[in-house]
Amino acid sequence: MAAAGVVSGKIIYEQEGVYIHSSCGKTNDQDSLISGILRVLEKDAEVIVDWRPLDDALDSSSILYARKDSSSVVEWTQAPKERGHRGSEHLNSYEAEWDMVNTVSFKRKPHTNGDAPSHRNEKSKWSFLFSLTDLKSIKQNKEGMGWSYLVFCLKDDVVLPALHFHQGDSKLLIESLEKYVVLCESPQDKRTFLVNCQNKSLSQSFENLLDEPAYGLIQKIKKDPYTATMIGFSKVTNYIFDSLRGSDPSTHHRPPSEMADFLSDAIPGLKINQQEEPGFEVITRIDLGERPIVQRREPVSLEEWTKNIDSEGRILNVDNMKQMIFRGGLSHALRKQAWKFLLGYFPWDSTKEERTQLQKQKTDEYFRMKLQWKSVSQEQEKRNSRLRDYRSLIEKDVNRTDRTNKFYEGQDNPGLILLHDILMTYCMYDFDLGYVQGMSDLLSPLLYVMENEVDAFWCFASYMDQMHQNFEEQMQGMKTQLIQLSTLLRLLDSGFCSYLESQDSGYLYFCFRWLLIRFKREFSFLDILRLWEVMWTELPCKNFHLLLCCAILESEKQQIMEKHYGFNEILKHINELSMKIDVEDILCKAEAISLQMVKCKELPQAVCEILGLQDSDVTTPDSDVDEEENVGMTPFPTSAFQSNALPTLAASGVRGDSPTQTSASSDGCRLTPA
């Protein structure tokens, strides 16, 4: 078996005696049978299928381009042209000493997938390799035809030569590929497997649900609720019920409530029973008052930002600056600078000189952590299963994060390598948490804005301080947020909450992805930049992101209730909102809800705690009249989030003594956590 010069990477499958019949069966000439080696390799988060004639098995340099060797401290060498472009400024900077760890060089592939590279040997014209992400389908031979063969068809409709297995069948190859892709039998042709590749962009995989057996889905939900929820709920149709029920026809008429119970049981720690949770208080019906209309301003300009900086570089009037950012966001030219303050990487009261020193210190700290994992040899990694698992998961996720964005698209993209390196370094920074799927989504916009590895890392570390509980194994952060969201939604519209509960959707699982990665998959990439910077101001109240959820649900309430959506349809409808939500409209609605609650004189203590409101904010709502006039608010008579009047409940479940109010306000009653 030829081994020298083989394409570098981990060999998953290797088989000699795999032939191409170049004459297509028209002649029995032995020269028409080209013997070769077929390999499947893992290399840098990519799975490659490679076939070449035996004569060429010793030379792969012209086919596969150089990529990083994860076992080496010095992974890359900087190309001369690249070094020249960086100039003397870089050589004198504090980053220069870290070049041995940080420099990156890229080489183009000499050919595209499916094309035959040029070799001296005539047989070489049949050589091919392709990434598994480019595979569309696999066609098998008919039974009883002698040698088994497979035909690969790529997504650009390139059909590769049939591979004939003279020394064994093709089952082992299929089994190897199924570790990385889901193969489904084509409904039109039982000999053809259609490929649903798991290494696609994550944005696509959110839409390509459940093309796998019921058992696999159930095990995924139990083993990894994050991934199962983020991916599994993306395209919820009646198939979700069929999948969960299994193939037994006698079970096909189980009620949706049973499926909802299964989901709540399968995701441990997320089952919410308000009546059984300790420390709940009774929220009686209250009048939330008129909902104001809020107008937003233009993004903060570079001129406005500069006017608020003193001679030493300190930001003046920080509270006013945060208000301006909350009202309108930032112009893109400002983001690279302002986000460092919003995320806590730079102190608001720091001078320019202090920030320069801080960056130098943080650069040293970052590269020391980066060196820790880059200096781990392959032998060491074999005995470190956690690091090995982190690396594998990161490589898979990076390869499918925001690949439609120009900053991350294409092969040999420096953005992808920096995503990988920052996430690996974060595992050294917080080894207890390490890497959990979804974290690459939080990093991607930060790196896009910062365009700097070190700054992106420390901004990401600060963001993860806020988001840490979302990714912890016990999922306490997610449970708490779902309970809090339920509390707010019940106060705003008890009728809608009752409807959701009647459809076994009261646990609000359809909001899971919103909360987990802060709406990253619900808005366009540029809208997420705006949304996140507004939320980072921590205005106008604590947990503003929960009011954003309420605002989105308010916008969809009418359609959900009027069309009598059930459990399945609600999940499907909410997921299909992705990329269709107007960010400015939702920000206005969420702020209006917050102002409506602040002005309420009888806001329940549980809600005050969720939103971080002081008693004075609630009991003296008219104290900020001048402020309200400054933000362009005008009242309108009725809230879009109304419900029919319901009797008020006491803790025992009997009618309370409070009179029912039927004003144009939102109302609610429930047992909620104190």
XYZ file of C-alpha atoms in Angstrom:
674
model
C 0.000 0.000 0.000
C 1.619 3.272 -1.075
C 2.117 5.612 1.816
C 4.840 8.067 0.948
C 3.698 11.463 -0.218
C 0.083 10.766 0.592
C -2.143 13.782 1.170
C -1.520 14.830 4.766
C -4.345 14.409 7.211
C -5.998 11.729 9.269
C -6.891 8.756 7.071
C -10.438 7.597 7.766
C -10.701 5.087 4.931
C -8.191 3.641 2.453
C -8.750 1.004 -0.214
C -6.540 -0.287 -3.009
C -7.934 -2.058 -6.035
C -10.488 0.642 -6.788
C -10.619 0.920 -10.576
C -11.847 3.370 -13.158
C -12.998 1.635 -16.370
C -11.836 4.280 -18.811
C -13.313 2.526 -21.845
C -16.793 2.460 -20.305
C -17.101 -1.248 -21.055
C -16.677 -0.949 -24.814
C -13.539 -3.048 -24.854
C -11.883 -5.661 -22.727
C -8.470 -4.070 -23.186
C -6.600 -4.318 -19.899
C -5.237 -0.765 -20.413
C -8.774 0.551 -20.037
C -8.758 -0.548 -16.383
C -6.966 2.063 -14.271
C -6.115 0.820 -10.805
C -5.975 3.353 -8.011
C -6.209 4.084 -4.298
C -9.299 5.642 -2.750
C -8.921 7.525 0.506
C -11.139 9.546 2.824
C -9.167 11.989 4.952
C -9.873 14.473 7.724
C -7.891 17.670 7.315
C -8.489 20.998 9.041
C -12.216 20.606 9.695
C -12.700 19.299 6.155
C -13.337 15.763 4.949
C -11.753 14.980 1.594
C -12.414 12.085 -0.790
C -9.322 11.428 -2.904
C -8.785 8.899 -5.735
C -5.628 8.666 -7.785
C -3.900 6.067 -9.989
C -1.257 3.999 -8.236
C 1.463 5.732 -10.277
C 0.528 9.060 -8.737
C 0.135 7.936 -5.164
C 3.679 9.094 -4.400
C 3.125 12.751 -5.339
C 0.283 14.795 -3.918
C 1.957 18.194 -3.714
C 0.189 19.532 -6.761
C -3.228 18.496 -5.556
C -3.618 19.473 -1.919
C -2.479 22.843 -0.721
C -0.562 23.281 2.526
C -2.593 23.892 5.635
C -1.900 24.168 9.316
C -0.300 21.347 11.236
C -2.009 21.532 14.608
C 0.826 19.724 16.343
C 3.412 22.370 15.484
C 4.174 25.498 17.475
C 5.154 27.365 14.317
C 2.229 26.427 12.119
C 2.703 28.984 9.388
C 5.505 30.821 7.684
C 4.827 34.268 6.375
C 5.128 34.724 2.637
C 7.738 37.331 1.585
C 5.129 39.560 -0.058
C 2.992 39.511 3.055
C 5.960 40.370 5.254
C 6.850 43.285 3.052
C 3.358 44.720 3.176
C 3.302 44.861 6.960
C 6.247 47.253 7.004
C 8.456 48.662 9.731
C 5.531 49.742 11.864
C 4.678 46.123 12.602
C 8.302 45.112 13.170
C 8.613 47.713 15.913
C 5.263 46.868 17.538
C 4.746 44.770 20.633
C 3.139 42.041 18.496
C 6.311 41.377 16.493
C 7.789 39.056 19.095
C 4.749 36.805 18.748
C 5.109 36.386 14.984
C 6.312 32.815 15.436
C 2.867 31.959 16.770
C 0.718 34.393 14.885
C 1.847 34.659 11.267
C -0.323 33.142 8.591
C 0.370 32.300 4.976
C -2.134 31.087 2.411
C -1.783 29.229 -0.866
C -4.371 28.785 -3.574
C -5.482 25.389 -4.786
C -4.086 24.790 -8.264
C -7.469 23.426 -9.370
C -11.098 23.386 -8.401
C -12.974 20.459 -6.969
C -13.570 17.763 -9.514
C -11.006 19.072 -12.008
C -8.177 16.775 -13.063
C -4.748 18.244 -12.262
C -1.981 18.124 -14.806
C 0.535 15.277 -14.335
C 3.207 13.706 -16.475
C 1.498 10.342 -16.521
C -1.452 10.122 -18.924
C -3.385 8.125 -16.369
C -3.279 11.120 -14.050
C -6.025 12.840 -15.970
C -8.432 10.565 -14.097
C -7.280 11.724 -10.633
C -9.793 13.640 -8.586
C -10.500 14.824 -5.090
C -13.343 16.775 -3.571
C -14.548 18.044 -0.223
C -17.464 16.195 1.313
C -19.279 19.527 1.577
C -19.442 19.529 -2.252
C -21.018 16.085 -2.549
C -24.617 16.002 -3.763
C -25.381 12.297 -4.220
C -23.928 8.781 -4.524
C -25.285 6.212 -6.983
C -24.761 2.465 -6.463
C -24.657 -0.397 -8.914
C -27.578 -2.711 -9.510
C -27.534 -5.916 -7.517
C -26.009 -8.915 -9.284
C -23.800 -6.892 -11.623
C -20.500 -8.301 -10.397
C -18.101 -5.736 -8.992
C -19.803 -3.100 -6.909
C -19.310 0.468 -8.029
C -20.191 3.981 -6.891
C -20.695 7.190 -8.860
C -20.194 10.532 -7.080
C -22.200 13.546 -8.233
C -21.128 16.978 -6.951
C -23.336 19.983 -6.234
C -22.233 21.746 -9.401
C -23.605 18.675 -11.257
C -20.139 17.352 -12.093
C -20.414 13.562 -12.357
C -17.159 11.806 -11.542
C -16.052 8.515 -13.148
C -17.539 5.375 -11.629
C -15.276 3.702 -9.076
C -15.279 -0.114 -9.313
C -14.330 -2.043 -6.178
C -12.444 -5.127 -7.455
C -11.134 -6.112 -4.024
C -14.206 -5.881 -1.866
C -17.512 -4.079 -1.809
C -18.218 -0.432 -1.137
C -20.049 -0.844 2.190
C -17.055 0.203 4.295
C -16.743 3.426 2.312
C -20.432 4.221 2.810
C -20.097 3.537 6.536
C -17.089 5.869 6.717
C -18.913 8.682 4.941
C -21.943 8.295 7.209
C -19.813 9.458 10.128
C -19.830 12.908 8.553
C -22.965 13.164 6.419
C -26.504 11.885 6.528
C -27.299 9.673 3.520
C -30.946 9.371 2.585
C -32.394 7.089 -0.057
C -33.758 9.058 -2.993
C -37.526 8.662 -3.386
C -37.056 8.567 -7.179
C -34.230 6.018 -7.289
C -33.496 3.485 -4.558
C -29.949 3.102 -5.876
C -29.155 6.764 -5.156
C -28.224 8.242 -1.789
C -28.868 11.953 -1.336
C -26.398 13.784 0.895
C -27.332 16.112 3.704
C -23.880 17.327 4.744
C -23.419 18.332 8.363
C -20.404 20.451 7.471
C -22.546 22.989 5.640
C -22.892 26.530 6.816
C -24.758 26.528 10.116
C -27.299 28.922 8.690
C -28.263 26.247 6.164
C -28.209 23.418 8.657
C -30.758 25.302 10.745
C -33.129 24.900 7.822
C -32.291 21.304 6.951
C -33.821 19.378 9.776
C -34.187 15.817 10.819
C -33.155 13.848 7.781
C -32.270 10.985 10.098
C -34.009 8.128 11.921
C -36.183 8.784 14.957
C -33.808 7.000 17.297
C -30.942 9.252 16.291
C -33.016 12.384 16.870
C -34.115 11.254 20.305
C -30.575 10.385 21.324
C -29.326 13.760 20.091
C -31.922 15.626 22.118
C -31.004 13.685 25.235
C -27.247 13.869 24.699
C -26.894 17.427 23.400
C -30.021 19.541 23.892
C -28.290 22.682 22.612
C -27.539 21.270 19.188
C -30.778 19.313 18.979
C -32.812 22.383 19.823
C -30.904 24.780 17.587
C -30.890 22.437 14.609
C -33.786 20.112 15.330
C -36.432 22.812 15.699
C -35.432 24.658 12.570
C -37.848 23.031 10.162
C -40.571 21.618 12.318
C -43.321 20.021 10.285
C -45.423 16.964 10.955
C -42.216 15.030 10.496
C -41.194 15.918 14.045
C -44.128 13.950 15.364
C -43.495 11.036 13.021
C -39.851 11.012 14.068
C -40.579 11.041 17.766
C -43.369 8.468 17.541
C -41.306 5.982 15.565
C -42.450 3.688 12.816
C -45.101 1.773 14.767
C -48.436 2.656 13.095
C -50.289 2.119 16.375
C -48.511 5.140 17.839
C -49.239 7.562 15.027
C -52.246 9.121 16.713
C -50.673 10.176 19.985
C -51.737 13.702 20.984
C -49.367 16.668 20.634
C -49.350 17.004 24.416
C -47.424 13.744 24.607
C -44.829 15.103 22.205
C -44.513 18.290 24.266
C -44.041 16.211 27.411
C -41.348 14.219 25.643
C -39.464 17.368 24.670
C -39.639 18.778 28.180
C -38.409 15.492 29.642
C -35.686 15.070 27.030
C -34.127 18.447 27.783
C -33.174 18.017 31.440
C -33.530 20.948 33.776
C -35.777 22.959 31.469
C -39.153 21.660 32.544
C -40.932 24.621 34.076
C -43.857 24.221 36.431
C -44.685 27.600 37.881
C -46.972 26.163 40.517
C -44.283 23.815 41.825
C -41.331 26.206 41.707
C -40.448 27.469 45.197
C -40.790 31.135 46.076
C -43.619 32.115 43.743
C -45.876 35.046 44.477
C -49.334 35.801 43.171
C -49.542 38.395 40.417
C -53.019 39.872 40.366
C -54.535 41.747 37.445
C -53.053 45.203 37.029
C -53.455 48.124 34.676
C -50.194 48.694 32.823
C -51.463 51.980 31.436
C -50.904 53.495 28.029
C -48.097 52.224 25.837
C -45.956 55.078 24.456
C -44.716 55.243 20.890
C -40.927 55.437 20.708
C -38.898 56.959 17.916
C -35.279 56.079 17.256
C -32.506 58.413 16.168
C -29.703 58.161 13.633
C -26.591 56.125 14.562
C -23.938 57.903 16.601
C -21.487 59.526 14.181
C -17.711 59.759 14.404
C -18.059 63.502 14.984
C -20.414 62.987 17.941
C -18.072 60.413 19.444
C -15.011 62.643 19.031
C -16.757 65.580 20.710
C -17.166 63.430 23.818
C -13.444 62.673 24.234
C -11.098 64.875 26.275
C -7.469 65.709 25.475
C -6.179 62.548 27.199
C -8.634 60.270 25.441
C -11.223 59.788 28.218
C -14.869 59.412 27.262
C -16.910 62.289 28.690
C -20.514 62.029 29.844
C -20.646 58.229 29.574
C -24.320 57.973 30.518
C -25.317 60.353 27.731
C -23.158 58.438 25.250
C -24.826 55.166 26.221
C -28.235 56.790 25.770
C -27.278 57.914 22.278
C -26.031 54.427 21.381
C -29.181 52.865 22.778
C -31.390 55.229 20.771
C -29.639 54.788 17.436
C -26.700 52.414 17.555
C -23.302 53.244 16.088
C -22.042 54.116 12.644
C -19.927 51.219 11.422
C -16.698 53.245 11.451
C -17.086 53.659 15.227
C -17.784 50.062 16.154
C -14.194 48.860 16.294
C -13.476 51.483 18.960
C -16.784 51.761 20.818
C -17.478 48.037 21.214
C -14.354 47.690 23.371
C -15.938 50.087 25.859
C -19.427 48.605 25.643
C -18.104 45.099 26.333
C -15.847 46.201 29.193
C -12.530 45.486 27.474
C -11.638 49.199 27.835
C -12.728 51.087 30.990
C -14.863 54.100 30.107
C -12.674 56.408 32.217
C -9.337 55.199 30.791
C -6.910 57.466 28.937
C -5.498 56.663 25.521
C -2.129 55.862 27.081
C -3.700 53.520 29.617
C -5.540 51.688 26.854
C -2.318 51.280 24.881
C -0.646 49.696 27.900
C -3.668 47.507 28.509
C -3.600 46.248 24.926
C 0.072 45.382 25.223
C -0.565 43.470 28.447
C -3.571 41.665 26.973
C -1.657 40.805 23.805
C 1.081 39.123 25.848
C -1.514 37.292 27.903
C -3.405 36.137 24.818
C -0.409 34.729 22.985
C 0.860 32.937 26.072
C -2.475 31.138 26.251
C -2.420 30.496 22.507
C 1.043 29.003 22.780
C -0.254 26.516 25.361
C -2.446 24.668 22.875
C -0.252 25.227 19.831
C 2.706 23.615 21.609
C 0.777 20.422 22.399
C 2.207 17.606 20.301
C 0.132 14.930 18.620
C 1.386 12.418 21.169
C 0.272 14.646 24.032
C -3.111 15.257 22.442
C -3.709 11.517 22.143
C -3.744 11.460 25.945
C -5.878 14.572 26.375
C -9.388 13.661 25.338
C -10.939 16.970 26.394
C -8.595 19.061 24.293
C -9.059 16.628 21.424
C -12.839 16.897 21.681
C -12.723 20.696 21.916
C -10.541 20.893 18.808
C -12.783 18.548 16.827
C -15.948 20.444 17.723
C -14.396 23.831 17.003
C -13.096 22.726 13.614
C -16.531 21.456 12.617
C -18.350 24.571 13.816
C -15.906 27.077 12.354
C -16.285 25.470 8.953
C -20.021 26.219 8.991
C -20.178 29.627 10.704
C -21.378 32.573 8.584
C -19.875 31.122 5.416
C -22.190 33.243 3.264
C -20.599 36.388 4.709
C -17.766 37.650 2.501
C -15.531 37.919 5.558
C -15.728 34.139 6.039
C -16.594 32.714 2.621
C -14.415 30.520 0.426
C -11.502 28.224 1.102
C -8.191 29.373 2.632
C -10.007 32.171 4.414
C -7.969 33.907 7.143
C -11.175 34.711 9.014
C -11.889 31.016 9.558
C -8.402 30.362 10.885
C -8.691 33.253 13.325
C -12.111 31.983 14.475
C -10.531 28.601 15.130
C -7.519 30.008 16.957
C -9.524 32.350 19.169
C -11.931 29.591 20.195
C -9.077 27.183 20.914
C -7.385 29.860 23.009
C -10.622 30.472 24.889
C -10.501 26.813 25.940
C -7.199 27.644 27.650
C -8.754 30.772 29.191
C -11.799 28.917 30.543
C -10.965 25.238 30.434
C -13.898 24.235 32.665
C -16.378 25.497 30.085
C -14.166 24.937 27.061
C -16.143 25.079 23.845
C -19.877 24.509 23.418
C -21.702 24.649 20.109
C -23.130 28.106 19.508
C -20.127 30.015 20.844
C -18.719 30.449 17.328
C -21.886 32.398 16.504
C -21.127 34.876 19.281
C -17.522 35.327 18.187
C -18.110 35.766 14.462
C -19.523 39.357 14.525
C -16.864 40.424 17.032
C -14.015 39.286 14.805
C -15.741 40.827 11.776
C -15.810 44.224 13.493
C -12.443 44.112 15.279
C -10.403 42.682 12.397
C -7.811 41.879 15.051
C -7.247 38.538 16.748
C -6.328 39.864 20.197
C -9.037 42.508 20.454
C -11.647 40.054 19.195
C -10.601 37.505 21.818
C -10.887 39.863 24.784
C -14.198 41.269 23.568
C -15.422 37.696 23.167
C -14.212 36.800 26.676
C -16.162 39.776 28.045
C -19.271 38.785 26.096
C -18.960 35.219 27.365
C -18.922 36.568 30.938
C -22.472 37.736 30.219
C -23.490 34.584 28.347
C -21.631 31.963 30.398
C -24.687 30.416 32.070
C -26.313 29.782 28.695
C -23.626 27.232 27.884
C -23.128 25.553 31.244
C -23.989 21.876 31.488
C -26.856 22.315 33.970
C -28.480 24.922 31.672
C -29.579 26.973 34.673
C -29.183 30.197 32.715
C -31.574 28.999 30.013
C -34.103 27.741 32.551
C -34.050 31.036 34.438
C -34.536 33.080 31.275
C -37.455 30.952 30.094
C -39.153 31.338 33.483
C -38.534 35.092 33.433
C -39.825 35.384 29.875
C -42.942 33.458 30.852
C -43.468 35.858 33.775
C -43.216 38.933 31.558
C -45.376 37.473 28.819
C -48.049 36.475 31.341
C -48.150 40.030 32.673
C -48.403 41.521 29.181
C -50.975 39.117 27.787
C -52.384 36.340 29.930
C -54.765 35.335 27.154
C -51.937 34.634 24.722
C -50.074 32.691 27.407
C -53.164 30.615 28.089
C -53.479 29.884 24.375
C -49.846 28.767 24.174
C -50.360 26.502 27.170
C -53.459 25.000 25.560
C -51.245 24.087 22.592
C -48.540 22.564 24.825
C -46.230 25.485 24.017
C -46.267 27.128 27.428
C -42.636 26.215 28.066
C -41.663 28.651 25.276
C -39.111 26.239 23.844
C -39.457 28.002 20.516
C -37.546 30.930 22.079
C -34.615 28.713 23.054
C -32.408 29.685 20.119
C -33.233 33.373 20.538
C -31.946 33.305 24.093
C -29.034 30.917 23.610
C -27.160 32.994 21.025
C -28.915 36.355 21.453
C -30.968 36.342 18.249
C -27.888 35.682 16.103
C -29.841 33.429 13.722
C -32.998 35.545 13.660
C -31.633 38.766 12.136
C -29.348 39.576 9.237
C -25.649 39.904 10.028
C -25.675 43.719 9.883
C -28.854 43.915 11.964
C -27.210 41.772 14.637
C -24.390 44.321 14.902
C -27.011 46.990 15.609
C -29.038 44.839 18.009
C -26.073 43.694 20.077
C -24.558 47.159 20.538
C -27.939 48.453 21.720
C -28.262 45.594 24.232
C -24.693 46.122 25.487
C -25.621 49.600 26.769
C -27.663 47.753 29.436
C -30.463 50.260 28.837
C -33.264 50.916 29.471
C -33.446 48.109 32.037
C -31.985 44.763 32.987
C -32.851 41.773 30.765
C -33.923 43.987 27.873
C -33.440 40.994 25.574
C -36.482 39.354 27.221
C -38.583 42.360 26.246
C -37.297 41.945 22.698
C -38.686 38.398 22.816
C -42.016 39.775 24.042
C -42.044 42.349 21.238
C -41.467 39.677 18.589
C -44.163 37.420 20.047
C -46.540 40.369 20.223
C -46.058 40.921 16.499
C -46.896 37.266 15.775
C -49.701 36.768 18.295
C -52.535 37.621 15.927
C -51.499 35.158 13.228
C -50.803 32.369 15.728
C -54.175 32.709 17.437
C -56.371 33.559 14.455
C -55.034 30.610 12.453
C -55.320 28.336 15.499
C -51.731 27.166 15.285
C -50.941 24.050 17.276
C -47.710 22.904 18.884
C -46.154 21.903 15.589
C -47.242 24.986 13.635
C -46.060 27.385 16.358
C -42.566 25.925 16.288
C -42.483 26.032 12.515
C -43.833 29.586 12.335
C -41.368 30.985 14.866
C -38.413 29.378 13.110
C -39.514 30.742 9.760
C -39.302 34.291 11.155
C -35.536 34.076 10.769
C -34.181 36.947 8.642
C -37.690 38.452 8.333
C -37.781 40.589 11.492
C -37.362 44.382 11.300
C -34.745 45.207 13.930
C -35.666 48.882 14.327
C -39.364 48.081 14.714
C -38.687 45.447 17.377
C -36.337 47.778 19.276
C -39.047 50.455 19.341
C -41.682 48.000 20.580
C -39.419 46.538 23.263
C -38.470 49.982 24.574
C -42.134 51.011 24.598
C -42.979 47.931 26.681
C -40.218 48.816 29.158
C -41.466 52.403 29.515
C -45.013 51.155 29.942
C -43.879 48.923 32.800
C -41.746 51.619 34.440
C -44.761 53.940 34.605
C -46.993 51.275 36.129
C -47.698 52.049 39.798
C -48.460 48.462 40.778
C -45.792 46.476 38.988
C -45.328 43.094 40.732
C -42.124 42.626 42.688
C -41.144 39.607 40.560
C -41.235 41.754 37.412
C -39.320 44.561 39.144
C -36.563 42.096 39.977
C -36.413 40.692 36.443
C -36.084 44.171 34.928
C -33.875 45.539 37.720
C -36.320 48.322 38.585
C -36.138 50.094 41.955
C -39.248 50.781 43.977
C -38.864 54.498 43.254
C -39.014 53.801 39.529
C -42.321 52.085 39.970
C -44.022 54.209 42.586
C -43.163 57.600 41.052
C -43.606 57.099 37.329
C -44.296 60.774 36.674
C -40.887 61.886 37.953
C -39.263 61.475 34.545
C -41.718 63.471 32.435
C -38.994 65.754 31.066
C -36.910 62.763 30.027
C -39.847 61.259 28.167
C -40.326 64.450 26.205
C -36.693 64.340 25.131
C -36.948 60.898 23.530
C -39.861 61.682 21.268
C -42.580 59.578 22.860
C -46.281 60.046 22.204
C -48.946 57.911 23.884
C -51.429 55.855 21.996
C -54.623 54.601 23.566
C -54.442 50.833 23.337
C -51.768 48.189 23.522
C -51.415 45.657 20.753
C -50.738 43.114 23.459
C -54.183 42.960 25.043
C -56.146 40.015 26.258
C -59.635 39.346 27.459
C -60.331 39.956 31.119
C -59.747 36.903 33.285
C -60.629 36.363 36.934
C -57.792 37.099 39.323
C -56.330 34.072 41.080
C -55.071 33.850 44.608
C -52.322 31.427 45.581
C -54.852 28.771 46.483
C -56.373 28.919 43.006
C -59.683 30.527 44.076
C -60.955 33.919 43.025
C -59.197 36.839 44.672
C -60.796 39.945 46.104
C -59.316 42.377 43.565
C -61.867 43.735 41.111
C -61.427 42.796 37.466
C -60.083 45.683 35.390
C -61.078 46.002 31.755
C -59.202 49.135 30.730
C -57.084 49.389 27.587
C -54.095 47.924 29.352
C -52.354 44.616 29.319
C -53.211 42.355 32.210
C -52.217 39.014 33.629
C -52.461 36.593 36.497
C -50.180 33.760 37.413
C -47.959 32.284 40.052
C -44.472 33.638 39.424
C -41.105 33.355 41.133
C -40.476 35.929 43.815
